[in-house]
XYZ file of C-alpha atoms in Angstrom:
54
model
C 2.340 19.131 18.062
C -0.817 20.874 19.674
C -3.931 22.616 17.704
C -7.107 23.618 17.220
C -7.539 22.564 13.832
C -10.484 19.597 13.983
C -9.974 16.884 12.534
C -11.092 14.947 8.865
C -10.299 11.329 8.210
C -9.763 11.955 4.167
C -10.536 7.641 2.097
C -9.445 8.128 -1.071
C -8.042 5.780 -3.427
C -3.840 4.983 -3.514
C -4.014 6.159 -6.547
C -4.805 9.233 -5.894
C -2.974 9.931 -2.967
C 0.287 9.168 -4.350
C -1.025 10.977 -7.222
C -0.733 14.372 -4.708
C 1.481 13.454 -2.884
C 3.938 13.946 -6.202
C 2.431 17.667 -7.095
C 2.991 18.163 -2.949
C 6.237 17.614 -2.954
C 6.828 19.378 -6.521
C 5.578 22.268 -4.984
C 7.849 21.316 -2.001
C 3.958 21.119 0.278
C 3.224 19.290 2.333
C 0.253 16.677 1.056
C -1.556 18.582 3.759
C -0.725 22.059 3.182
C -1.548 20.322 -0.950
C -5.051 19.415 -0.504
C -5.966 22.505 1.747
C -4.989 23.930 -1.648
C -6.971 23.054 -3.304
C -9.910 23.241 -1.008
C -9.256 26.111 -0.554
C -9.175 26.873 -4.996
C -12.230 24.900 -5.049
C -14.296 27.368 -2.677
C -12.904 29.845 -4.538
C -14.304 28.893 -8.113
C -16.837 28.479 -6.210
C -17.671 31.811 -4.757
C -17.090 33.225 -8.029
C -19.358 31.348 -9.621
C -21.675 31.991 -6.526
C -21.827 33.823 -3.807
C -19.756 34.137 -1.071
C -20.737 30.912 1.036
C -21.423 32.745 5.047
């Protein structure tokens, strides 16, 4: 798979990763997509409270 998305290595405790994997499976998503969804949600909440990030 070739794409232009940047790569980022995330170090996270195994217990948290296992829980995220469980939630991702439950929601029918990959672990990566679940983490991306969580990040998007966090950014949206931040921008609602502060202002749009440029």
